């Protein structure tokens, strides 16, 4: 019996073959090839026995729909935990294209068409293109089919449990703007996990201050994008929107807005901690007021600051309110002096048309200058990432000449760095040799492929990259994609220990589909003295504006400006990049 190193359920094997079938079809393979994978997938799901058992008996080809080629792949998966065929396939066809097939009415032909013609690889990009009317120019497409796609994507979002902050946040801003425009409303604010800037939110909690709630509630539940009213009261209403998001609105009188906002912001655990503190000082704290326990007199708090002040505390930034020691720190006067957007002065992970970016280096540089950046690193993909038009060594050197020329034209408006986002390959080696890395001003190393490897193997890949003296930054360390795709199964203790030893910076990738490192790991990185870096991974100048999601994540990690290399003076940053290791 072969030695089994990895456990795969029938379902996982079936999913793998289904994925292969999907990707091959998107790629444009002939139908009978893709059918074989689909058939094997279905057969594995309805099989009454464990595939690994049958494998142990050496009888894989007895399974209906499993021929020699598929049996070989099952064998490879079960004995090595990997499938070279799939690894190679995903360097040719982006794995995220499979998500597009979940959209009602979208088949592999259309998905392949969008990908080849417009470079669309994710649901997010598809939605943006559909909303911008960019699909209708393609064969067989029109305004109607764009609408259908948008509706299909929205229906998908309804099914998934939590919503990425990047989707919820702009939508909440829209709700707030509408509420602020209503007569009688003196304030409107987001609360709950959204105000705490968690990477994903369960539902939206919105607060409005108004002396009279009735007309405000009515306007809210009657919004045209509300598909269901789940509750309609005078202090609280909840609704579901067409995009699948649910929201509750609380309306409170202005003189009680502070306690209401404090309560609804949470988190629950933070509130429990605060109520304990209040009780110890002779108060009960509720969403309506602070009340003296002895004579039941109320202390009304129109603002949140007044709630915290009444309890003898400085105001605590919402991002910290997770009961991770913030109430104690506030009491002791040791709250961190959190990083803010204004401190962020350098973008160190950005792409251009040299690889898969949508804008030229000049356009990227101009966008960075407009936003007040002092430094921009162009970090295009390295050679093995074929799907992203990764740069050969020759093209990399050609790009250097262009960057130098551009720098000459731009003068001291901004400092351009030539970098690369190099692949950490499936075997753990880096995608350029050391002597090429040595020519670059900055090196970001990232995992994009074979994220599903077993913990030991995928961790070792990251450790190799961290220990390479030319690697400055580990980009989006776990590779997770929000809301549902988990990142690599990393041994984070080992990763953090290695980064602490080498001083390699770990990235908080600010793109809302990543926010990776997540807050808890970034917090531990700070405790270990590991430099953090926050970058948008911009593929167009607009993407620079996503940086605030990364800053918020850093704030949730208790980051102060000095912890984040993007805030450093240019000289300090440049000398750090040249540090001896
Ligand atoms: P979510 O929506 O799952 O992302 O998480 P949150 O934090 O937005 O929680 P949610 O929507 O259940 O409740 C919103 C806020 O209301 C929460 O942050 C604090 C407050 N809250 C809700 N239930 C309780 C409770 O049982 N006790 C206390 N003290 N506060 C609560
Ligand atoms: Ca919520
Ligand atoms: Zn990137």
Coordinates of C-alpha atoms and ligand atoms in Angstrom, one line a residue:
X1 CA 0.0 0.0 0.0
X2 CA 1.4 3.4 -0.9
X3 CA 2.3 5.7 2.0
X4 CA -0.4 8.3 2.5
X5 CA 1.0 11.8 3.3
X6 CA -2.1 13.9 2.8
X7 CA -5.8 13.3 3.5
X8 CA -8.2 14.2 0.8
X9 CA -11.9 13.6 1.1
X10 CA -13.9 12.5 -1.9
X11 CA -15.5 16.0 -2.0
X12 CA -12.1 17.7 -2.1
X13 CA -10.9 15.5 -5.0
X14 CA -14.2 16.0 -6.8
X15 CA -13.8 19.8 -6.4
X16 CA -10.3 19.6 -7.7
X17 CA -11.4 17.8 -10.9
X18 CA -14.4 20.1 -11.3
X19 CA -12.0 23.1 -11.1
X20 CA -9.7 21.6 -13.7
X21 CA -12.7 21.0 -16.0
X22 CA -13.8 24.6 -15.6
X23 CA -10.4 26.1 -16.1
X24 CA -9.7 24.0 -19.2
X25 CA -13.0 25.0 -20.7
X26 CA -12.3 28.7 -20.0
X27 CA -9.0 28.2 -21.6
X28 CA -10.7 26.9 -24.7
X29 CA -9.8 23.2 -24.6
X30 CA -11.8 20.8 -26.7
X31 CA -14.9 19.6 -25.0
X32 CA -14.2 15.9 -24.6
X33 CA -11.2 16.7 -22.5
X34 CA -13.1 18.9 -20.1
X35 CA -16.0 16.4 -20.0
X36 CA -13.7 13.7 -18.6
X37 CA -12.9 15.8 -15.6
X38 CA -16.5 16.7 -15.0
X39 CA -17.5 13.0 -15.2
X40 CA -14.8 12.0 -12.8
X41 CA -15.9 14.7 -10.4
X42 CA -19.5 13.6 -10.4
X43 CA -18.6 10.0 -10.0
X44 CA -16.3 10.8 -7.0
X45 CA -19.1 12.7 -5.2
X46 CA -21.6 9.8 -5.6
X47 CA -19.1 7.2 -4.6
X48 CA -20.0 5.2 -1.5
X49 CA -16.5 4.5 -0.4
X50 CA -13.4 6.6 0.5
X51 CA -11.3 7.1 -2.6
X52 CA -8.2 6.8 -0.5
X53 CA -9.2 3.3 0.5
X54 CA -9.7 2.3 -3.2
X55 CA -6.4 3.9 -3.9
X56 CA -4.7 1.8 -1.2
X57 CA -6.0 -1.3 -2.9
X58 CA -4.6 -0.1 -6.2
X59 CA -8.0 -0.1 -7.9
X60 CA -8.6 3.5 -8.8
X61 CA -9.5 2.7 -12.4
X62 CA -12.4 0.5 -11.2
X63 CA -14.2 3.7 -10.2
X64 CA -16.6 4.7 -13.0
X65 CA -15.4 7.7 -14.9
X66 CA -11.8 7.3 -13.7
X67 CA -9.4 6.3 -16.5
X68 CA -5.7 6.0 -16.4
X69 CA -5.0 9.7 -16.7
X70 CA -7.3 10.7 -13.8
X71 CA -6.1 7.8 -11.7
X72 CA -2.6 9.1 -12.0
X73 CA -3.7 12.5 -10.9
X74 CA -5.5 11.1 -7.9
X75 CA -2.4 9.1 -7.0
X76 CA -0.3 12.2 -7.2
X77 CA -2.7 14.2 -5.0
X78 CA -2.9 11.5 -2.4
X79 CA 0.8 10.8 -2.3
X80 CA 2.2 14.3 -2.6
X81 CA -0.6 16.6 -1.7
X82 CA -0.1 18.4 -5.0
X83 CA -1.0 18.3 -8.6
X84 CA 1.6 19.6 -11.0
X85 CA -0.9 19.7 -13.8
X86 CA -3.2 22.0 -11.8
X87 CA -0.3 24.1 -10.7
X88 CA 0.7 24.6 -14.3
X89 CA -2.8 25.2 -15.4
X90 CA -3.4 28.0 -12.9
X91 CA -0.3 29.8 -14.1
X92 CA -2.0 29.9 -17.5
X93 CA -5.6 30.5 -16.5
X94 CA -6.2 32.6 -13.3
X95 CA -7.9 30.4 -10.7
X96 CA -10.3 33.2 -9.8
X97 CA -12.0 32.8 -13.2
X98 CA -13.7 29.7 -11.8
X99 CA -15.6 32.1 -9.4
X100 CA -17.2 33.8 -12.4
X101 CA -18.9 30.6 -13.4
X102 CA -21.0 30.8 -10.3
X103 CA -22.8 33.8 -11.7
X104 CA -26.2 32.7 -13.0
X105 CA -26.2 32.4 -16.8
X106 CA -22.4 32.7 -17.2
X107 CA -20.7 29.9 -19.0
X108 CA -17.0 29.2 -19.7
X109 CA -17.3 30.7 -23.3
X110 CA -18.3 34.1 -22.0
X111 CA -15.9 34.0 -19.1
X112 CA -13.1 33.1 -21.4
X113 CA -14.2 35.9 -23.7
X114 CA -14.2 38.6 -20.9
X115 CA -10.8 37.4 -19.8
X116 CA -9.1 37.4 -23.2
X117 CA -10.7 40.6 -24.5
X118 CA -10.9 42.7 -21.4
X119 CA -8.4 41.0 -19.0
X120 CA -11.2 40.4 -16.4
X121 CA -10.2 37.8 -13.9
X122 CA -12.3 38.4 -10.8
X123 CA -16.0 38.9 -9.9
X124 CA -15.1 42.4 -8.8
X125 CA -13.6 43.3 -12.1
X126 CA -16.5 41.8 -13.9
X127 CA -19.0 43.8 -11.9
X128 CA -17.0 47.0 -12.5
X129 CA -16.8 46.3 -16.3
X130 CA -20.6 45.5 -16.4
X131 CA -21.5 48.7 -14.6
X132 CA -19.2 50.7 -16.8
X133 CA -20.9 49.3 -19.9
X134 CA -17.7 47.8 -21.1
X135 CA -19.1 44.3 -21.9
X136 CA -21.7 45.4 -24.5
X137 CA -19.1 45.9 -27.2
X138 CA -18.2 42.2 -27.2
X139 CA -19.8 39.7 -29.6
X140 CA -23.2 38.4 -28.3
X141 CA -23.3 40.9 -25.5
X142 CA -25.6 43.9 -25.0
X143 CA -26.9 46.2 -22.3
X144 CA -29.5 43.6 -21.2
X145 CA -26.9 40.9 -20.7
X146 CA -24.8 43.4 -18.6
X147 CA -27.8 44.0 -16.4
X148 CA -28.3 40.3 -16.0
X149 CA -24.7 39.8 -15.0
X150 CA -24.9 42.6 -12.4
X151 CA -28.1 41.0 -10.9
X152 CA -26.4 37.6 -10.9
X153 CA -23.4 39.0 -9.0
X154 CA -25.6 40.7 -6.5
X155 CA -27.5 37.4 -5.9
X156 CA -24.2 35.6 -5.3
X157 CA -23.3 38.2 -2.7
X158 CA -26.6 37.5 -0.9
X159 CA -25.7 33.9 -0.5
X160 CA -22.3 34.5 1.1
X161 CA -22.4 35.2 4.9
X162 CA -20.1 38.1 5.4
X163 CA -19.4 41.1 3.2
X164 CA -16.0 42.5 2.5
X165 CA -15.4 45.9 4.1
X166 CA -14.5 47.2 0.7
X167 CA -18.1 46.5 -0.5
X168 CA -19.9 47.5 2.7
X169 CA -18.1 50.7 3.3
X170 CA -19.0 52.7 0.1
X171 CA -22.5 51.4 0.4
X172 CA -22.8 52.6 4.0
X173 CA -21.4 56.1 2.9
X174 CA -24.3 56.3 0.5
X175 CA -26.9 55.4 3.2
X176 CA -25.3 58.0 5.5
X177 CA -25.4 60.7 2.9
X178 CA -29.1 60.1 2.3
X179 CA -29.9 60.1 6.1
X180 CA -27.9 63.3 6.6
X181 CA -30.1 65.0 3.9
X182 CA -33.3 64.2 5.7
X183 CA -35.1 67.0 7.6
X184 CA -34.5 66.8 11.4
X185 CA -31.4 64.6 11.2
X186 CA -28.6 66.2 13.1
X187 CA -26.1 63.4 12.7
X188 CA -25.7 60.0 11.1
X189 CA -22.9 57.6 11.7
X190 CA -22.0 54.0 10.9
X191 CA -21.5 51.8 14.0
X192 CA -20.9 48.1 14.5
X193 CA -18.1 46.2 12.8
X194 CA -18.1 48.6 9.9
X195 CA -17.0 51.5 12.2
X196 CA -14.5 49.2 13.8
X197 CA -13.3 48.6 10.2
X198 CA -13.3 44.8 10.4
X199 CA -12.2 43.1 7.2
X200 CA -15.6 41.7 6.7
X201 CA -19.0 42.7 8.2
X202 CA -22.0 40.7 9.0
X203 CA -24.5 43.5 8.7
X204 CA -24.5 47.3 8.8
X205 CA -25.4 49.2 11.9
X206 CA -26.4 52.8 11.2
X207 CA -27.3 55.4 13.7
X208 CA -29.1 58.7 13.2
X209 CA -29.8 61.5 15.6
X210 CA -33.2 63.1 15.2
X211 CA -35.7 64.5 17.7
X212 CA -38.5 62.6 15.8
X213 CA -37.8 59.2 14.3
X214 CA -40.9 58.4 12.4
X215 CA -40.1 60.2 9.1
X216 CA -36.5 59.0 9.2
X217 CA -37.5 55.4 9.6
X218 CA -40.1 55.7 6.8
X219 CA -37.6 57.1 4.4
X220 CA -35.1 54.4 5.2
X221 CA -37.4 51.4 4.8
X222 CA -38.9 52.9 1.6
X223 CA -35.6 53.2 -0.2
X224 CA -36.0 51.8 -3.7
X225 CA -33.1 49.4 -3.2
X226 CA -34.8 47.7 -0.2
X227 CA -36.0 44.3 -1.1
X228 CA -37.3 43.2 2.3
X229 CA -38.3 45.0 5.5
X230 CA -37.3 42.7 8.4
X231 CA -38.5 45.1 11.1
X232 CA -39.9 48.6 11.3
X233 CA -40.1 50.3 14.7
X234 CA -39.7 53.8 16.1
X235 CA -36.2 53.2 17.5
X236 CA -34.9 50.5 15.3
X237 CA -35.7 49.1 11.8
X238 CA -33.9 46.5 9.7
X239 CA -34.0 45.9 6.0
X240 CA -32.3 43.8 3.3
X241 CA -31.0 45.5 0.2
X242 CA -30.9 44.2 -3.4
X243 CA -27.1 43.8 -3.1
X244 CA -27.7 41.2 -0.3
X245 CA -26.5 43.5 2.5
X246 CA -28.7 43.8 5.6
X247 CA -28.7 47.0 7.7
X248 CA -30.3 48.1 10.9
X249 CA -31.0 51.7 11.6
X250 CA -31.3 53.1 15.1
X251 CA -32.7 56.6 15.6
X252 CA -32.0 58.3 18.9
X253 CA -32.6 61.8 20.2
X254 CA -29.5 64.0 19.8
X255 CA -29.0 64.4 23.5
X256 CA -28.6 60.6 23.8
X257 CA -26.6 60.0 20.6
X258 CA -23.2 59.5 22.4
X259 CA -24.4 56.5 24.5
X260 CA -26.2 55.1 21.5
X261 CA -23.2 55.3 19.2
X262 CA -20.9 53.9 21.8
X263 CA -23.3 50.9 22.4
X264 CA -23.9 50.2 18.7
X265 CA -20.2 50.4 17.8
X266 CA -19.4 47.5 20.1
X267 CA -17.7 45.2 20.0
X268 CA -19.9 43.3 22.5
X269 CA -16.8 42.3 24.4
X270 CA -15.6 45.9 24.6
X271 CA -19.0 47.0 25.8
X272 CA -19.0 44.3 28.5
X273 CA -15.6 45.5 29.7
X274 CA -16.8 49.1 29.7
X275 CA -20.0 48.3 31.6
X276 CA -17.9 46.6 34.3
X277 CA -15.8 49.7 34.7
X278 CA -19.0 51.8 34.9
X279 CA -20.5 49.6 37.6
X280 CA -17.3 49.9 39.6
X281 CA -17.8 53.6 39.5
X282 CA -21.5 53.5 40.5
X283 CA -23.0 53.8 37.0
X284 CA -25.0 51.5 34.8
X285 CA -24.3 52.0 31.1
X286 CA -26.9 51.4 28.5
X287 CA -27.6 52.5 24.9
X288 CA -29.8 55.2 26.3
X289 CA -27.7 56.8 29.1
X290 CA -25.3 56.5 31.9
X291 CA -27.3 56.2 35.1
X292 CA -26.2 56.6 38.7
X293 CA -27.0 53.3 40.5
X294 CA -27.7 55.0 43.8
X295 CA -30.3 57.7 42.8
X296 CA -31.1 56.6 39.3
X297 CA -30.2 60.0 37.9
X298 CA -29.2 60.0 34.3
X299 CA -26.1 61.5 32.8
X300 CA -26.9 62.2 29.1
X301 CA -24.1 62.1 26.6
X302 CA -24.7 63.8 23.2
X303 CA -21.2 62.7 22.1
X304 CA -19.2 59.5 22.5
X305 CA -16.3 61.4 24.0
X306 CA -18.5 62.4 26.9
X307 CA -19.3 58.7 27.6
X308 CA -15.6 57.8 27.9
X309 CA -14.8 61.0 29.8
X310 CA -17.5 60.3 32.4
X311 CA -15.8 57.0 33.0
X312 CA -12.4 58.7 33.4
X313 CA -11.1 57.5 30.1
X314 CA -9.8 59.1 27.0
X315 CA -11.9 58.4 23.9
X316 CA -10.9 55.0 22.4
X317 CA -10.6 54.8 18.6
X318 CA -13.3 52.3 17.3
X319 CA -10.7 50.1 15.5
X320 CA -9.3 49.2 19.0
X321 CA -12.6 48.2 20.5
X322 CA -12.2 44.5 20.5
X323 CA -11.4 43.9 24.2
X324 CA -7.7 43.3 23.4
X325 CA -6.5 45.4 26.3
X326 CA -7.7 48.8 25.1
X327 CA -9.8 49.6 28.1
X328 CA -7.0 48.8 30.5
X329 CA -4.5 50.8 28.2
X330 CA -6.9 53.8 28.2
X331 CA -7.1 53.7 32.0
X332 CA -3.3 53.6 32.2
X333 CA -2.9 56.4 29.6
X334 CA -0.9 54.0 27.3
X335 CA -3.2 53.9 24.3
X336 CA -1.1 53.8 21.1
X337 CA -0.8 56.9 19.0
X338 CA -2.3 55.3 15.9
X339 CA -1.2 55.7 12.4
X340 CA -3.4 57.9 10.2
X341 CA -3.8 58.3 6.5
X342 CA -1.8 61.5 6.5
X343 CA 1.3 59.6 7.7
X344 CA 1.4 57.3 4.7
X345 CA 3.9 58.8 2.2
X346 CA 5.2 55.9 0.1
X347 CA 3.5 53.3 -2.1
X348 CA 5.9 50.3 -2.3
X349 CA 3.9 47.7 -4.2
X350 CA 2.3 48.9 -7.5
X351 CA 2.1 47.5 -11.1
X352 CA 2.2 49.1 -14.5
X353 CA 1.5 48.0 -18.1
X354 CA 4.9 46.4 -18.1
X355 CA 3.1 43.4 -16.5
X356 CA -0.7 43.3 -15.7
X357 CA -1.3 46.9 -14.6
X358 CA -3.8 49.0 -16.5
X359 CA -1.8 52.2 -16.4
X360 CA 1.7 53.2 -17.7
X361 CA 4.5 54.0 -15.2
X362 CA 4.1 57.6 -16.0
X363 CA 0.4 57.6 -15.2
X364 CA 1.1 55.7 -12.0
X365 CA 3.8 58.2 -11.0
X366 CA 1.5 61.2 -11.8
X367 CA -1.3 59.6 -9.7
X368 CA 1.1 59.1 -6.8
X369 CA 2.3 62.7 -7.0
X370 CA -1.3 64.0 -7.1
X371 CA -1.9 62.1 -3.9
X372 CA 1.1 63.6 -2.2
X373 CA 3.3 60.5 -2.2
X374 CA 7.1 61.0 -1.9
X375 CA 8.0 57.6 -3.1
X376 CA 6.6 55.1 -5.6
X377 CA 7.9 51.6 -6.2
X378 CA 7.0 50.0 -9.5
X379 CA 6.9 46.3 -8.6
X380 CA 5.7 44.4 -11.7
X381 CA 5.3 40.6 -11.7
X382 CA 8.3 38.3 -12.4
X383 CA 8.8 36.0 -15.3
X384 CA 7.0 32.8 -14.2
X385 CA 3.7 34.4 -13.6
X386 CA 2.7 34.0 -17.3
X387 CA -1.0 35.1 -16.7
X388 CA 0.2 38.4 -15.4
X389 CA 2.7 39.0 -18.2
X390 CA 5.6 38.7 -15.9
X391 CA 8.9 40.3 -16.9
X392 CA 11.9 38.4 -18.2
X393 CA 15.3 39.5 -17.0
X394 CA 15.8 41.3 -20.2
X395 CA 12.5 43.2 -20.0
X396 CA 13.3 44.0 -16.4
X397 CA 16.5 45.7 -17.4
X398 CA 14.7 47.5 -20.2
X399 CA 12.2 48.7 -17.7
X400 CA 15.1 50.1 -15.5
X401 CA 16.2 52.3 -18.4
X402 CA 12.6 53.6 -18.8
X403 CA 12.3 54.3 -15.0
X404 CA 15.6 56.2 -15.0
X405 CA 14.4 58.3 -17.9
X406 CA 11.1 59.0 -16.2
X407 CA 12.8 59.9 -13.0
X408 CA 14.9 62.4 -14.9
X409 CA 11.8 64.1 -16.3
X410 CA 9.9 64.1 -13.0
X411 CA 12.9 65.5 -11.0
X412 CA 12.3 65.7 -7.3
X413 CA 8.5 65.6 -7.6
X414 CA 8.7 62.0 -6.5
X415 CA 11.3 59.2 -5.9
X416 CA 10.7 56.3 -8.2
X417 CA 12.1 52.9 -7.2
X418 CA 12.5 49.9 -9.5
X419 CA 11.2 46.8 -7.8
X420 CA 9.6 43.6 -8.6
X421 CA 6.9 41.4 -7.1
X422 CA 8.7 38.1 -7.5
X423 CA 7.0 34.8 -7.3
X424 CA 7.9 32.4 -4.6
X425 CA 7.7 29.3 -6.8
X426 CA 6.0 26.1 -5.8
X427 CA 9.4 24.5 -4.9
X428 CA 10.3 27.5 -2.7
X429 CA 12.9 29.1 -5.0
X430 CA 12.6 32.7 -6.1
X431 CA 11.8 33.7 -9.7
X432 CA 14.9 35.7 -10.4
X433 CA 18.5 34.8 -9.5
X434 CA 20.1 36.7 -6.6
X435 CA 22.3 38.7 -9.0
X436 CA 19.2 40.1 -10.7
X437 CA 17.5 40.8 -7.4
X438 CA 20.7 42.7 -6.4
X439 CA 20.1 45.2 -9.2
X440 CA 16.6 46.2 -7.9
X441 CA 15.9 49.0 -5.5
X442 CA 13.2 47.0 -3.7
X443 CA 12.0 43.4 -3.8
X444 CA 8.5 42.2 -2.8
X445 CA 8.2 38.4 -2.7
X446 CA 4.7 36.9 -2.9
X447 CA 2.9 33.6 -3.1
X448 CA 0.3 33.4 -5.9
X449 CA 0.4 29.7 -6.9
X450 CA 0.1 26.4 -5.1
X451 CA -1.4 28.0 -2.0
X452 CA -3.0 24.7 -1.1
X453 CA 0.2 22.9 -0.3
X454 CA 0.5 21.2 3.1
X455 CA 1.5 23.5 6.0
X456 CA 5.1 22.5 6.3
X457 CA 5.8 22.9 2.6
X458 CA 4.1 26.2 2.0
X459 CA 5.6 27.6 5.2
X460 CA 9.0 26.6 4.1
X461 CA 8.5 28.5 0.8
X462 CA 7.8 31.7 2.7
X463 CA 10.7 31.1 5.1
X464 CA 13.0 30.8 2.1
X465 CA 11.8 34.1 0.8
X466 CA 12.1 35.8 4.2
X467 CA 15.7 34.6 4.5
X468 CA 16.8 35.7 1.1
X469 CA 18.9 38.9 1.8
X470 CA 17.5 40.7 -1.2
X471 CA 13.9 40.3 -0.2
X472 CA 12.6 43.5 1.5
X473 CA 8.9 42.8 1.8
X474 CA 6.6 39.7 1.9
X475 CA 3.5 40.7 -0.1
X476 CA 0.0 39.7 1.1
X477 CA 1.6 36.9 3.2
X478 CA -1.2 34.4 3.4
X479 CA -2.7 34.9 0.0
X480 CA -6.3 34.9 1.4
X481 CA -9.1 36.4 -0.7
X482 CA -12.1 37.8 1.1
X483 CA -14.8 36.9 1.9
X484 CA -14.4 33.2 1.4
X485 CA -11.1 32.0 0.1
X486 CA -8.8 31.1 2.9
X487 CA -5.1 31.7 2.5
X488 CA -2.2 29.3 2.7
X489 CA -2.1 27.1 5.8
X490 CA 1.0 28.8 7.2
X491 CA 2.7 28.2 10.5
X492 CA 2.5 31.9 11.4
X493 CA 4.7 31.5 14.5
X494 CA 7.5 30.3 12.3
X495 CA 6.9 33.0 9.7
X496 CA 6.9 35.8 12.3
X497 CA 9.9 34.4 14.1
X498 CA 11.9 34.4 10.8
X499 CA 10.8 37.9 9.9
X500 CA 11.8 39.1 13.3
X501 CA 15.2 37.6 12.8
X502 CA 15.9 39.0 9.4
X503 CA 14.0 42.2 9.7
X504 CA 12.0 41.5 6.5
X505 CA 8.9 43.7 6.3
X506 CA 5.5 42.1 6.2
X507 CA 2.8 43.7 4.1
X508 CA -0.7 44.7 5.1
X509 CA -2.1 44.6 1.6
X510 CA -4.7 47.3 1.5
X511 CA -6.8 45.9 -1.3
X512 CA -10.2 45.2 0.3
X513 CA -10.2 41.6 -1.1
X514 CA -7.0 40.9 0.8
X515 CA -6.4 42.9 4.0
X516 CA -3.6 40.5 4.5
X517 CA -1.8 40.4 7.0
X518 CA -4.9 40.5 9.1
X519 CA -5.0 42.6 12.2
X520 CA -4.1 39.9 14.8
X521 CA -0.9 38.9 13.0
X522 CA 0.1 42.4 12.2
X523 CA -0.3 43.1 16.0
X524 CA 2.0 40.2 16.8
X525 CA 4.5 41.4 14.1
X526 CA 4.6 44.8 15.9
X527 CA 5.2 43.2 19.2
X528 CA 8.1 41.2 17.7
X529 CA 9.6 44.4 16.2
X530 CA 9.0 43.4 12.6
X531 CA 8.6 46.3 10.2
X532 CA 5.2 46.6 8.6
X533 CA 4.4 48.0 5.2
X534 CA 1.0 49.0 3.9
X535 CA 0.5 49.0 0.1
X536 CA -2.4 49.0 -2.2
X537 CA -0.9 46.7 -4.9
X538 CA -2.3 49.3 -7.3
X539 CA -2.9 48.2 -10.9
X540 CA -4.2 51.7 -11.8
X541 CA -3.9 55.1 -10.1
X542 CA -7.5 54.9 -8.7
X543 CA -6.4 52.0 -6.6
X544 CA -4.1 54.2 -4.5
X545 CA -7.3 55.4 -2.9
X546 CA -7.9 52.0 -1.3
X547 CA -5.0 52.7 1.1
X548 CA -7.4 53.7 3.9
X549 CA -8.6 50.1 4.2
X550 CA -5.0 49.1 4.9
X551 CA -4.5 52.0 7.3
X552 CA -7.6 50.9 9.2
X553 CA -6.3 47.3 9.4
X554 CA -3.0 48.6 10.8
X555 CA -4.9 50.7 13.3
X556 CA -6.8 47.5 14.4
X557 CA -3.3 46.1 14.9
X558 CA -2.4 49.0 17.2
X559 CA 0.2 50.3 14.7
X560 CA 1.8 53.7 15.3
X561 CA 3.5 55.6 12.4
X562 CA 7.0 54.4 13.2
X563 CA 6.0 50.8 12.9
X564 CA 5.2 51.3 9.2
X565 CA 8.0 51.9 6.8
X566 CA 5.8 53.8 4.4
X567 CA 5.7 56.7 6.9
X568 CA 9.5 57.0 7.1
X569 CA 11.5 59.9 5.7
X570 CA 12.8 59.1 2.2
X571 CA 16.4 59.0 3.5
X572 CA 15.5 56.6 6.2
X573 CA 13.5 54.4 3.9
X574 CA 16.3 54.3 1.3
X575 CA 18.9 53.4 3.8
X576 CA 16.7 50.7 5.2
X577 CA 16.4 49.3 1.7
X578 CA 20.1 49.2 1.4
X579 CA 20.6 47.7 4.9
X580 CA 23.2 45.0 5.3
X581 CA 21.8 41.6 6.2
Ligands
LIG1 P1 -21.0 41.9 12.6 O1 -22.3 42.6 12.2 O2 -21.2 40.4 12.7 O3 -19.9 42.1 11.6 O4 -20.6 42.4 14.0 P2 -21.0 43.7 14.8 O5 -19.9 44.0 15.8 O6 -21.5 44.7 13.9 O7 -22.2 43.1 15.7 P3 -23.8 43.2 15.6 O8 -24.2 43.6 14.2 O9 -24.3 41.9 16.1 O10 -24.2 44.3 16.7 C1 -23.9 45.6 16.5 C2 -23.4 46.2 17.8 O11 -24.5 46.2 18.7 C3 -22.3 45.5 18.4 O12 -21.1 45.8 17.9 C4 -22.5 45.9 19.9 C5 -23.9 46.1 20.0 N1 -24.5 44.8 20.6 C6 -25.2 43.9 20.0 N2 -25.6 43.0 20.8 C7 -25.1 43.3 22.0 C8 -25.2 42.7 23.3 O13 -25.7 41.7 23.6 N3 -24.5 43.4 24.3 C9 -23.9 44.5 24.1 N4 -23.2 45.1 25.1 N5 -23.8 45.1 22.9 C10 -24.4 44.5 21.9
LIG2 CA1 -23.1 44.6 12.4
LIG3 ZN1 1.0 42.8 -6.7

